[in-house]
Amino acid sequence: MTAPALADRAEERAALTAMVRDFTRKHITPVVEDLDATERFPEEIYEAMGRLGLFGITIPEDHGGAGGQTADYVAVMEELAYGYASIADQCGLVELVTSLISLHGSNEQVTSYIPGLVSGQMRCSYALTEASAGSDLGGLKTNARRDGSDWILNGEKIYIHNAPVADVAMVLAVTDPTKGKRGGMSMFLVDVEQPGVERAYREKKMGQKASPVGGFIFTDVRLPASAMLGDEGTGFGAVLSVLEKGRLGIGALANGISRAALDTAREHALERRQFGQPIAGFQAVAFQLADMATEHRAARLLLEDAAAQLDQAKSAGPACSMAKLYASEAAIRNTGRAVQILGGAGYIRGVPAERLYRDARITTIYEGTSEVQRLIISRSLIA
Ligand SMILES: Cc1cc2nc3c(=O)[nH]c(=O)nc-3n(C[C@H](O)[C@H](O)[C@H](O)COP(=O)(O)OP(=O)(O)OC[C@H]3O[C@@H](n4cnc5c(N)ncnc54)[C@H](O)[C@@H]3O)c2cc1C
């Protein structure tokens, strides 16, 4: 089965999940420690994912996507991240950028970008964050001013996934400084290989080492009017339109890390013998495994529930925030438990538990920090 055959029936989702699990076992797991050590972009896996139809899962088929539901996307993200979070990162990025183009783009943008992105021929970035604008995009300084029918883009983005390798970047910029986030910001599709665009640097990160992250510097980049996504002033609204899907994607990614942590800890606990017995026989260890399995399951159910709400109602802010908050914090707890169960081995490079611990850490920060998720949830309770 390939992703274009997706539908909302449970058996078909189970078949999709099984296909991605098989892909992960054959193509990701064997190279994950090498990718972590070398930090190279996983080119061959990226292209294979495109061939298999694992990009653009929720994009309508007539826009070149797989026509699936958010629940399919969530299932795929967990399976890919079980193999390696940096691979799931790529699936998530393409999902967000193609969703934005599909929802708000012109026919020309749909046909120019979506086929290349979902087939794995093209790489993208989603560039919002700046030195003065993290959790609060109100601090955005990157701006575009009109010059005839063109726009001239200036500014600097930081911490951007794929900035070192992208072909195209979706860039949020201020187009009317007299207006606020709503009305004053616009989104642009920027071909990265053009005069005035500089890839600033590549960050050295704690984890998810095969996800290249860096900055863009835009200096008088001339953009045609056709580079704008949607209408002038709709950029912040576009960000909001994919926020919930993005949060579920990262929640599912975190939950894949959680499950990998459980499996590696369980395997070790059954094999490792101390005091004449497998350490799994000590209740202190076995109960940690019980907590890990419970937290993974709880996160899965929150994610599935939020995805179902999003698929039905198109908006499910608090449910998506709860799922992202819980799954990401559970991933940090579970990878910590895995390191503890592995003992000294859990602290050694090349041992999966050590990598999972590092890979999990960012999941409570990007795509909205835990504090931001708690703000959204609490506002829904007391508004
Ligand atoms: C590896 C990595 C990949 C990334 N990829 C991308 C990408 O592809 N594209 C992109 O645009 N960005 C990306 N980012 C940026 C990321 O989204 C931001 O780092 C994140 O949104 C947090 O912003 P900040 O770092 O400026 O932290 P800040 O917003 O400065 O927050 C610092 C602390 O203050 C807390 N805080 C802030 N406001 C409040 C509040 N109102 N109430 C309570 N607490 C608050 C936060 O929760 C946090 O604990 C990436 C970052 C990293 C590290």
Coordinates of N, CA, C and O in Angstrom, one line a residue, residues 217-274:
I217 N 19.9 35.1 6.3 CA 20.0 36.6 6.3 C 19.4 37.1 4.9 O 19.9 36.6 3.8
F218 N 18.5 37.9 4.9 CA 17.9 38.5 3.7 C 18.3 39.9 3.5 O 18.1 40.8 4.4
T219 N 19.0 40.2 2.4 CA 19.5 41.6 2.2 C 18.9 42.1 0.8 O 19.4 41.6 -0.2
D220 N 18.0 42.9 0.9 CA 17.4 43.5 -0.3 C 17.0 42.4 -1.3 O 17.4 42.5 -2.5
V221 N 16.3 41.4 -0.9 CA 15.9 40.3 -1.8 C 14.7 40.7 -2.5 O 13.7 41.1 -1.9
R222 N 14.8 40.7 -3.9 CA 13.7 41.2 -4.7 C 12.7 40.0 -4.9 O 13.1 39.0 -5.5
L223 N 11.5 40.2 -4.5 CA 10.5 39.1 -4.7 C 9.4 39.6 -5.6 O 8.8 40.7 -5.4
P224 N 8.9 38.8 -6.6 CA 7.8 39.2 -7.4 C 6.5 39.2 -6.5 O 6.5 38.4 -5.5
A225 N 5.5 39.9 -7.0 CA 4.2 39.8 -6.2 C 3.7 38.4 -6.1 O 3.1 38.0 -5.1
S226 N 4.0 37.5 -7.0 CA 3.6 36.1 -7.0 C 4.2 35.3 -5.9 O 3.8 34.2 -5.7
A227 N 5.3 35.9 -5.3 CA 5.9 35.1 -4.2 C 5.1 35.2 -2.9 O 5.4 34.4 -1.9
M228 N 4.1 36.1 -2.8 CA 3.3 36.2 -1.6 C 2.3 35.1 -1.5 O 1.7 34.7 -2.5
L229 N 2.2 34.5 -0.3 CA 1.2 33.4 -0.1 C -0.1 34.1 0.4 O -0.1 34.8 1.4
G230 N -1.1 33.9 -0.4 CA -2.4 34.5 -0.1 C -2.3 36.1 -0.2 O -1.4 36.6 -0.9
D231 N -3.2 36.7 0.5 CA -3.3 38.2 0.4 C -2.3 38.9 1.4 O -1.9 38.3 2.4
E232 N -2.0 40.1 1.0 CA -1.2 40.9 2.0 C -1.9 41.0 3.3 O -3.1 41.2 3.4
G233 N -1.1 40.8 4.4 CA -1.6 41.0 5.7 C -2.2 39.7 6.3 O -2.7 39.7 7.5
T234 N -2.1 38.6 5.6 CA -2.7 37.3 6.1 C -1.7 36.4 6.6 O -2.0 35.2 6.9
G235 N -0.5 36.8 6.7 CA 0.6 35.9 7.1 C 0.4 35.2 8.5 O 0.6 34.0 8.7
F236 N 0.1 36.1 9.5 CA -0.1 35.5 10.8 C -1.3 34.6 10.9 O -1.2 33.5 11.5
G237 N -2.3 34.9 10.2 CA -3.5 34.0 10.1 C -3.1 32.6 9.5 O -3.6 31.6 9.9
A238 N -2.2 32.7 8.5 CA -1.7 31.5 7.8 C -1.0 30.6 8.9 O -1.1 29.4 8.9
V239 N -0.1 31.3 9.7 CA 0.6 30.5 10.7 C -0.4 29.8 11.6 O -0.3 28.6 11.9
L240 N -1.4 30.5 12.0 CA -2.4 30.0 13.0 C -3.2 28.8 12.3 O -3.5 27.8 13.0
S241 N -3.3 28.9 11.0 CA -4.1 27.8 10.3 C -3.5 26.5 10.3 O -4.1 25.4 10.1
V242 N -2.2 26.4 10.5 CA -1.5 25.1 10.6 C -0.9 24.8 12.0 O -0.2 23.8 12.1
L243 N -1.1 25.7 12.9 CA -0.5 25.5 14.2 C -0.9 24.2 14.9 O 0.0 23.5 15.5
E244 N -2.2 23.9 14.9 CA -2.6 22.7 15.6 C -2.1 21.5 15.0 O -1.7 20.5 15.7
K245 N -2.1 21.4 13.7 CA -1.6 20.2 13.0 C -0.1 20.1 13.3 O 0.4 19.0 13.6
G246 N 0.6 21.2 13.3 CA 2.1 21.2 13.6 C 2.3 20.7 15.0 O 3.2 19.9 15.3
R247 N 1.5 21.1 16.0 CA 1.7 20.6 17.4 C 1.4 19.2 17.5 O 2.1 18.5 18.2
L248 N 0.4 18.7 16.8 CA 0.1 17.2 16.9 C 1.3 16.4 16.2 O 1.7 15.4 16.7
G249 N 1.9 17.0 15.2 CA 3.0 16.3 14.5 C 4.2 16.2 15.5 O 4.8 15.1 15.6
I250 N 4.5 17.2 16.2 CA 5.6 17.2 17.2 C 5.2 16.3 18.4 O 6.1 15.6 18.9
G251 N 4.0 16.3 18.8 CA 3.5 15.4 19.9 C 3.7 14.0 19.5 O 4.2 13.2 20.3
A252 N 3.4 13.7 18.3 CA 3.5 12.3 17.8 C 5.0 11.9 17.6 O 5.4 10.8 17.9
L253 N 5.8 12.9 17.2 CA 7.3 12.7 17.1 C 7.8 12.3 18.5 O 8.5 11.4 18.7
A254 N 7.4 13.1 19.5 CA 7.8 12.9 20.9 C 7.4 11.5 21.3 O 8.2 10.8 22.0
N255 N 6.2 11.1 20.9 CA 5.7 9.8 21.4 C 6.4 8.6 20.7 O 6.6 7.5 21.3
G256 N 6.9 8.8 19.5 CA 7.8 7.8 18.9 C 9.1 7.6 19.7 O 9.6 6.5 19.9
I257 N 9.6 8.8 20.1 CA 10.9 8.7 20.9 C 10.5 8.0 22.2 O 11.3 7.1 22.7
S258 N 9.4 8.3 22.8 CA 9.0 7.6 24.1 C 8.9 6.1 23.9 O 9.3 5.3 24.8
R259 N 8.3 5.6 22.8 CA 8.2 4.2 22.6 C 9.5 3.5 22.3 O 9.8 2.4 22.8
A260 N 10.4 4.3 21.6 CA 11.8 3.7 21.4 C 12.5 3.6 22.7 O 13.2 2.6 23.0
A261 N 12.3 4.6 23.6 CA 12.9 4.5 25.0 C 12.4 3.3 25.8 O 13.2 2.6 26.4
L262 N 11.1 3.1 25.7 CA 10.5 2.0 26.4 C 11.1 0.7 25.9 O 11.5 -0.2 26.7
D263 N 11.1 0.5 24.6 CA 11.6 -0.8 24.0 C 13.1 -1.0 24.3 O 13.4 -2.2 24.6
T264 N 13.9 0.0 24.2 CA 15.3 -0.2 24.5 C 15.5 -0.5 26.0 O 16.3 -1.4 26.4
A265 N 14.7 0.1 26.9 CA 14.9 -0.1 28.3 C 14.4 -1.5 28.7 O 15.0 -2.2 29.5
R266 N 13.3 -1.9 28.1 CA 12.7 -3.2 28.4 C 13.6 -4.3 27.9 O 13.9 -5.3 28.7
E267 N 14.2 -4.2 26.7 CA 15.1 -5.2 26.2 C 16.3 -5.3 27.2 O 16.7 -6.4 27.5
H268 N 16.8 -4.2 27.6 CA 18.0 -4.2 28.5 C 17.7 -4.8 29.8 O 18.4 -5.6 30.4
A269 N 16.5 -4.4 30.3 CA 16.1 -4.9 31.6 C 15.9 -6.5 31.6 O 16.1 -7.1 32.7
L270 N 15.5 -7.0 30.5 CA 15.3 -8.5 30.4 C 16.7 -9.2 30.3 O 16.8 -10.3 30.7
E271 N 17.6 -8.5 29.6 CA 18.9 -9.2 29.3 C 19.9 -9.0 30.5 O 20.7 -9.9 30.8
R272 N 20.0 -7.8 31.0 CA 21.0 -7.4 32.0 C 20.8 -8.2 33.3 O 19.7 -8.0 33.9
R273 N 21.8 -8.9 33.8 CA 21.7 -9.6 35.1 C 22.5 -9.0 36.1 O 23.7 -8.7 35.9
Q274 N 22.0 -8.8 37.3 CA 22.7 -8.3 38.5 C 22.1 -9.0 39.7 O 20.9 -9.3 39.7

